mmCIF file of C-alpha atoms in Angstrom:
data_model
loop_
_atom_site.group_PDB
_atom_site.id
_atom_site.type_symbol
_atom_site.label_atom_id
_atom_site.label_comp_id
_atom_site.label_asym_id
_atom_site.label_seq_id
_atom_site.Cartn_x
_atom_site.Cartn_y
_atom_site.Cartn_z
ATOM 1 C CA MET R 1 -17.211 -0.254 20.228
ATOM 2 C CA THR R 2 -14.654 1.911 21.985
ATOM 3 C CA SER R 3 -14.687 5.539 20.833
ATOM 4 C CA PHE R 4 -11.608 6.754 19.012
ATOM 5 C CA LYS R 5 -11.148 9.446 21.655
ATOM 6 C CA THR R 6 -10.273 6.688 24.128
ATOM 7 C CA ILE R 7 -7.870 5.021 21.690
ATOM 8 C CA ARG R 8 -6.131 8.303 20.938
ATOM 9 C CA ALA R 9 -5.780 9.107 24.645
ATOM 10 C CA ARG R 10 -4.142 5.730 25.187
ATOM 11 C CA ALA R 11 -1.715 6.315 22.327
ATOM 12 C CA GLU R 12 -0.849 9.768 23.671
ATOM 13 C CA LYS R 13 -0.129 8.320 27.106
ATOM 14 C CA ARG R 14 2.084 5.596 25.629
ATOM 15 C CA LYS R 15 4.039 7.987 23.411
ATOM 16 C CA GLY R 16 4.593 10.937 25.727
ATOM 17 C CA GLY R 17 1.631 13.218 25.133
ATOM 18 C CA PRO R 18 -0.348 14.801 22.289
ATOM 19 C CA LYS R 19 2.592 16.641 20.703
ATOM 20 C CA ALA R 20 4.793 13.540 20.783
ATOM 21 C CA LEU R 21 2.057 11.507 19.131
ATOM 22 C CA GLU R 22 1.535 14.188 16.497
ATOM 23 C CA ARG R 23 5.211 13.954 15.541
ATOM 24 C CA LEU R 24 4.725 10.261 14.800
ATOM 25 C CA MET R 25 1.985 10.865 12.263
ATOM 26 C CA PRO R 26 2.655 10.307 8.537
ATOM 27 C CA ASP R 27 2.313 13.091 5.995
ATOM 28 C CA LYS R 28 -1.258 14.119 5.352
ATOM 29 C CA PRO R 29 -2.690 12.584 2.165
ATOM 30 C CA ASP R 30 -2.097 14.839 -0.841
ATOM 31 C CA LEU R 31 -4.704 14.073 -3.494
ATOM 32 C CA LYS R 32 -3.335 16.690 -5.889
ATOM 33 C CA GLY R 33 0.133 15.208 -5.610
ATOM 34 C CA LEU R 34 -1.217 11.691 -6.064
ATOM 35 C CA ALA R 35 -3.144 12.747 -9.173
ATOM 36 C CA LYS R 36 0.095 14.097 -10.668
ATOM 37 C CA LEU R 37 2.122 10.960 -9.890
ATOM 38 C CA GLY R 38 3.451 9.451 -13.111
ATOM 39 C CA ASP R 39 2.395 5.996 -14.230
ATOM 40 C CA ASP R 40 6.059 4.980 -14.191
ATOM 41 C CA ARG R 41 6.238 5.788 -10.460
ATOM 42 C CA ILE R 42 3.050 3.854 -9.801
ATOM 43 C CA LEU R 43 4.489 0.812 -11.583
ATOM 44 C CA ALA R 44 7.797 1.248 -9.757
ATOM 45 C CA GLU R 45 6.017 1.191 -6.401
ATOM 46 C CA MET R 46 3.939 -1.811 -7.434
ATOM 47 C CA THR R 47 7.148 -3.623 -8.288
ATOM 48 C CA LYS R 48 8.875 -2.672 -5.052
ATOM 49 C CA ARG R 49 5.920 -3.859 -2.971
ATOM 50 C CA VAL R 50 5.697 -7.141 -4.892
ATOM 51 C CA PHE R 51 9.414 -7.859 -4.487
ATOM 52 C CA CYS R 52 9.406 -6.813 -0.815
ATOM 53 C CA ALA R 53 6.602 -9.266 -0.001
ATOM 54 C CA GLY R 54 8.145 -12.165 1.898
ATOM 55 C CA PHE R 55 11.657 -10.750 1.413
ATOM 56 C CA ALA R 56 14.034 -8.489 3.338
ATOM 57 C CA TRP R 57 13.110 -4.926 2.413
ATOM 58 C CA SER R 58 16.682 -3.780 2.997
ATOM 59 C CA VAL R 59 17.905 -6.037 0.169
ATOM 60 C CA ILE R 60 15.362 -4.629 -2.273
ATOM 61 C CA ASP R 61 16.179 -1.053 -1.229
ATOM 62 C CA ALA R 62 19.905 -1.695 -1.681
ATOM 63 C CA LYS R 63 19.326 -3.036 -5.200
ATOM 64 C CA TRP R 64 16.733 -0.474 -6.230
ATOM 65 C CA ASP R 65 18.925 1.512 -8.615
ATOM 66 C CA GLY R 66 19.538 -1.765 -10.420
ATOM 67 C CA PHE R 67 15.807 -2.450 -10.577
ATOM 68 C CA GLU R 68 15.217 0.979 -12.109
ATOM 69 C CA ALA R 69 17.807 0.362 -14.805
ATOM 70 C CA ALA R 70 16.828 -3.240 -15.514
ATOM 71 C CA PHE R 71 13.141 -2.415 -15.813
ATOM 72 C CA LEU R 72 13.645 0.615 -18.085
ATOM 73 C CA ARG R 73 12.683 3.142 -15.402
ATOM 74 C CA PHE R 74 9.301 1.414 -15.211
ATOM 75 C CA GLN R 75 7.841 3.067 -18.275
ATOM 76 C CA PRO R 76 4.700 0.960 -18.881
ATOM 77 C CA ALA R 77 4.568 1.443 -22.655
ATOM 78 C CA LYS R 78 8.220 0.482 -23.146
ATOM 79 C CA LEU R 79 7.912 -2.585 -20.958
ATOM 80 C CA SER R 80 4.748 -3.750 -22.680
ATOM 81 C CA PHE R 81 6.561 -3.854 -26.031
ATOM 82 C CA GLN R 82 9.624 -5.765 -24.868
ATOM 83 C CA PRO R 83 10.139 -9.176 -26.528
ATOM 84 C CA GLU R 84 10.322 -12.485 -24.679
ATOM 85 C CA ASP R 85 14.116 -12.542 -24.704
ATOM 86 C CA TYR R 86 14.174 -9.300 -22.697
ATOM 87 C CA TRP R 87 12.117 -10.917 -19.917
ATOM 88 C CA GLU R 88 14.136 -14.125 -20.110
ATOM 89 C CA GLY R 89 17.300 -12.065 -19.767
ATOM 90 C CA LEU R 90 16.048 -10.579 -16.500
ATOM 91 C CA LEU R 91 16.109 -14.050 -14.978
ATOM 92 C CA ARG R 92 19.910 -13.855 -15.242
ATOM 93 C CA ASP R 93 20.255 -10.163 -14.359
ATOM 94 C CA ALA R 94 22.240 -9.752 -11.136
ATOM 95 C CA ARG R 95 21.035 -6.146 -10.744
ATOM 96 C CA ILE R 96 17.685 -7.426 -9.464
ATOM 97 C CA VAL R 97 16.285 -10.250 -7.343
ATOM 98 C CA ARG R 98 15.823 -13.045 -9.880
ATOM 99 C CA ASN R 99 12.408 -14.380 -8.957
ATOM 100 C CA GLY R 100 10.672 -15.463 -12.153
ATOM 101 C CA ALA R 101 7.067 -15.053 -11.011
ATOM 102 C CA LYS R 102 7.710 -11.602 -9.586
ATOM 103 C CA ILE R 103 9.641 -10.501 -12.676
ATOM 104 C CA MET R 104 6.733 -11.476 -14.899
ATOM 105 C CA SER R 105 4.334 -9.619 -12.618
ATOM 106 C CA VAL R 106 6.031 -6.416 -13.783
ATOM 107 C CA ARG R 107 4.978 -7.122 -17.357
ATOM 108 C CA ASP R 108 1.422 -7.875 -16.250
ATOM 109 C CA ASN R 109 1.251 -4.799 -14.048
ATOM 110 C CA ALA R 110 2.614 -2.581 -16.825
ATOM 111 C CA ALA R 111 -0.411 -3.640 -18.885
ATOM 112 C CA PHE R 112 -2.687 -3.103 -15.859
ATOM 113 C CA VAL R 113 -1.369 0.424 -15.318
ATOM 114 C CA GLN R 114 -1.893 1.236 -18.990
ATOM 115 C CA GLU R 115 -5.460 -0.079 -18.892
ATOM 116 C CA ILE R 116 -6.381 2.057 -15.888
ATOM 117 C CA ALA R 117 -4.570 5.091 -17.325
ATOM 118 C CA LYS R 118 -6.520 4.727 -20.568
ATOM 119 C CA GLU R 119 -9.770 4.685 -18.598
ATOM 120 C CA HIS R 120 -8.908 7.534 -16.195
ATOM 121 C CA ASP R 121 -6.128 9.548 -17.876
ATOM 122 C CA SER R 122 -3.556 8.249 -15.371
ATOM 123 C CA PHE R 123 -3.352 5.704 -12.583
ATOM 124 C CA GLY R 124 -2.666 8.461 -10.076
ATOM 125 C CA LYS R 125 -5.838 10.308 -11.053
ATOM 126 C CA PHE R 126 -7.768 7.058 -10.714
ATOM 127 C CA LEU R 127 -6.471 6.570 -7.177
ATOM 128 C CA ALA R 128 -7.050 10.190 -6.186
ATOM 129 C CA LYS R 129 -10.737 9.885 -7.063
ATOM 130 C CA TRP R 130 -11.304 6.627 -5.179
ATOM 131 C CA PRO R 131 -12.890 7.274 -1.739
ATOM 132 C CA PRO R 132 -11.104 5.944 1.354
ATOM 133 C CA SER R 133 -14.496 4.854 2.674
ATOM 134 C CA ASN R 134 -14.264 1.992 0.152
ATOM 135 C CA GLU R 135 -10.677 0.840 0.470
ATOM 136 C CA ILE R 136 -11.801 -2.778 0.381
ATOM 137 C CA GLY R 137 -13.271 -2.215 -3.073
ATOM 138 C CA LEU R 138 -9.979 -0.784 -4.287
ATOM 139 C CA LEU R 139 -8.023 -3.653 -2.758
ATOM 140 C CA ASP R 140 -10.329 -6.105 -4.517
ATOM 141 C CA LEU R 141 -9.714 -4.356 -7.838
ATOM 142 C CA LEU R 142 -5.945 -4.446 -7.342
ATOM 143 C CA ALA R 143 -6.090 -8.154 -6.525
ATOM 144 C CA LYS R 144 -8.279 -9.051 -9.511
ATOM 145 C CA ARG R 145 -6.826 -6.830 -12.229
ATOM 146 C CA GLY R 146 -3.239 -6.532 -11.056
ATOM 147 C CA SER R 147 -0.606 -9.213 -10.580
ATOM 148 C CA ARG R 148 0.461 -10.220 -7.060
ATOM 149 C CA LEU R 149 -1.185 -7.087 -5.613
ATOM 150 C CA GLY R 150 -3.591 -8.819 -3.271
ATOM 151 C CA GLY R 151 -3.638 -8.750 0.527
ATOM 152 C CA ASN R 152 -1.041 -6.774 2.423
ATOM 153 C CA THR R 153 0.897 -5.980 -0.770
ATOM 154 C CA GLY R 154 -2.020 -3.924 -2.065
ATOM 155 C CA GLN R 155 -2.314 -2.074 1.242
ATOM 156 C CA MET R 156 1.384 -1.286 1.218
ATOM 157 C CA LEU R 157 1.183 -0.039 -2.351
ATOM 158 C CA LEU R 158 -1.605 2.367 -1.456
ATOM 159 C CA ARG R 159 0.231 3.590 1.636
ATOM 160 C CA PHE R 160 3.517 4.212 -0.172
ATOM 161 C CA VAL R 161 1.996 6.104 -3.096
ATOM 162 C CA GLY R 162 0.232 8.394 -0.625
ATOM 163 C CA TRP R 163 -3.351 7.158 -0.829
ATOM 164 C CA ASP R 164 -5.391 7.668 2.334
ATOM 165 C CA GLY R 165 -6.138 4.259 3.798
ATOM 166 C CA PHE R 166 -5.733 1.872 6.711
ATOM 167 C CA VAL R 167 -3.264 -0.988 7.036
ATOM 168 C CA THR R 168 -4.266 -4.197 8.801
ATOM 169 C CA SER R 169 -0.949 -4.655 10.590
ATOM 170 C CA LYS R 170 -0.731 -6.812 13.715
ATOM 171 C CA ASP R 171 -0.972 -3.805 16.021
ATOM 172 C CA VAL R 172 -3.848 -2.230 14.101
ATOM 173 C CA VAL R 173 -5.794 -5.483 14.210
ATOM 174 C CA ALA R 174 -5.001 -5.863 17.930
ATOM 175 C CA CYS R 175 -6.369 -2.362 18.510
ATOM 176 C CA LEU R 176 -9.560 -3.153 16.602
ATOM 177 C CA ARG R 177 -10.099 -6.405 18.482
ATOM 178 C CA GLU R 178 -9.470 -4.707 21.821
ATOM 179 C CA ALA R 179 -11.976 -2.023 20.855
ATOM 180 C CA GLY R 180 -14.600 -4.728 20.445
ATOM 181 C CA LEU R 181 -14.529 -5.616 16.735
ATOM 182 C CA ASP R 182 -15.219 -9.302 16.116
ATOM 183 C CA ILE R 183 -12.441 -10.167 13.643
ATOM 184 C CA ALA R 184 -9.697 -12.775 13.410
ATOM 185 C CA GLU R 185 -6.140 -12.098 14.581
ATOM 186 C CA GLU R 186 -5.138 -12.050 10.914
ATOM 187 C CA VAL R 187 -7.585 -10.169 8.725
ATOM 188 C CA LYS R 188 -7.848 -12.078 5.462
ATOM 189 C CA SER R 189 -11.522 -12.799 4.813
ATOM 190 C CA LYS R 190 -13.792 -10.398 2.947
ATOM 191 C CA GLY R 191 -16.133 -10.420 5.917
ATOM 192 C CA ASP R 192 -13.432 -9.269 8.330
ATOM 193 C CA LEU R 193 -12.182 -6.637 5.878
ATOM 194 C CA ALA R 194 -15.718 -5.290 5.566
ATOM 195 C CA LYS R 195 -15.932 -5.004 9.364
ATOM 196 C CA VAL R 196 -12.592 -3.182 9.482
ATOM 197 C CA GLN R 197 -13.707 -0.795 6.744
ATOM 198 C CA ALA R 198 -16.969 -0.042 8.522
ATOM 199 C CA GLN R 199 -15.173 0.688 11.783
ATOM 200 C CA PHE R 200 -12.640 3.009 10.186
ATOM 201 C CA ASN R 201 -15.488 4.757 8.391
ATOM 202 C CA ALA R 202 -17.210 5.270 11.742
ATOM 203 C CA TRP R 203 -14.033 6.599 13.341
ATOM 204 C CA ALA R 204 -13.424 8.907 10.375
ATOM 205 C CA ASP R 205 -16.919 10.315 10.841
ATOM 206 C CA GLU R 206 -16.307 10.669 14.579
ATOM 207 C CA THR R 207 -12.951 12.429 14.314
ATOM 208 C CA GLY R 208 -12.575 13.942 10.847
ATOM 209 C CA LEU R 209 -9.047 12.490 10.739
ATOM 210 C CA PRO R 210 -7.468 10.940 7.634
ATOM 211 C CA TYR R 211 -7.573 7.156 7.551
ATOM 212 C CA THR R 212 -3.781 7.041 7.594
ATOM 213 C CA TYR R 213 -3.810 8.886 10.926
ATOM 214 C CA LEU R 214 -6.499 6.628 12.351
ATOM 215 C CA SER R 215 -4.500 3.571 11.315
ATOM 216 C CA ARG R 216 -1.237 4.866 12.763
ATOM 217 C CA ILE R 217 -2.823 5.954 16.044
ATOM 218 C CA CYS R 218 -4.397 2.507 16.367
ATOM 219 C CA ALA R 219 -0.999 0.893 15.863
ATOM 220 C CA LEU R 220 0.593 3.132 18.500
ATOM 221 C CA SER R 221 -2.115 2.530 21.086
ATOM 222 C CA VAL R 222 -1.454 -1.150 21.785
ATOM 223 C CA GLY R 223 1.121 -3.931 21.819
ATOM 224 C CA GLU R 224 4.791 -3.645 21.027
ATOM 225 C CA ASN R 225 4.292 -1.003 18.328
ATOM 226 C CA ARG R 226 5.844 -3.067 15.564
ATOM 227 C CA SER R 227 6.286 -1.338 12.252
ATOM 228 C CA GLU R 228 2.903 -0.672 10.611
ATOM 229 C CA TYR R 229 4.525 -1.957 7.414
#
């Protein structure tokens, strides 16, 4: 496998040098901040990622104030106690995107957030304690216990709440394949995800960098540099 030093040097050359590359890095992961993140904000981000999947993000962003109002500011306890007619009413609510399956995922994920919070005091604290060296285990948990949080949606959720992890975007996967990792062009199988995890773990040991940095540098080192999201 190619060392990360080589990948970083390539990214620096493509982006105008070390300082220019550094300016393109995301914020460093803040575990204390993540641990303090309210369960309502976790559920809000879950909902945004679910509705953005397969849809124009700009539309969801433009309607987001309406989502906040329609979904009661994403307070899990309040949502869990809403009667059926509340959820049926959302199917006719023009403040949001009226996709029935995604609307009902909010109810399911409100219960999911409450379950995890009961076990760990809050969902944010649960995430803050989960090691980035086992992102694939966390993604598996999100897919099995959450609603519509599998695949790329789960990765996006973790990235947007500030958890330290990689994203298997097209450019990141291209970087990994070019570095010598035997994975498909689209990483979907558990076997390929395990290989990706192992390689990021190795690069984290090599560099001491956060996984978010490793992922972003990978994306900037190859291809057309499409959005990592």
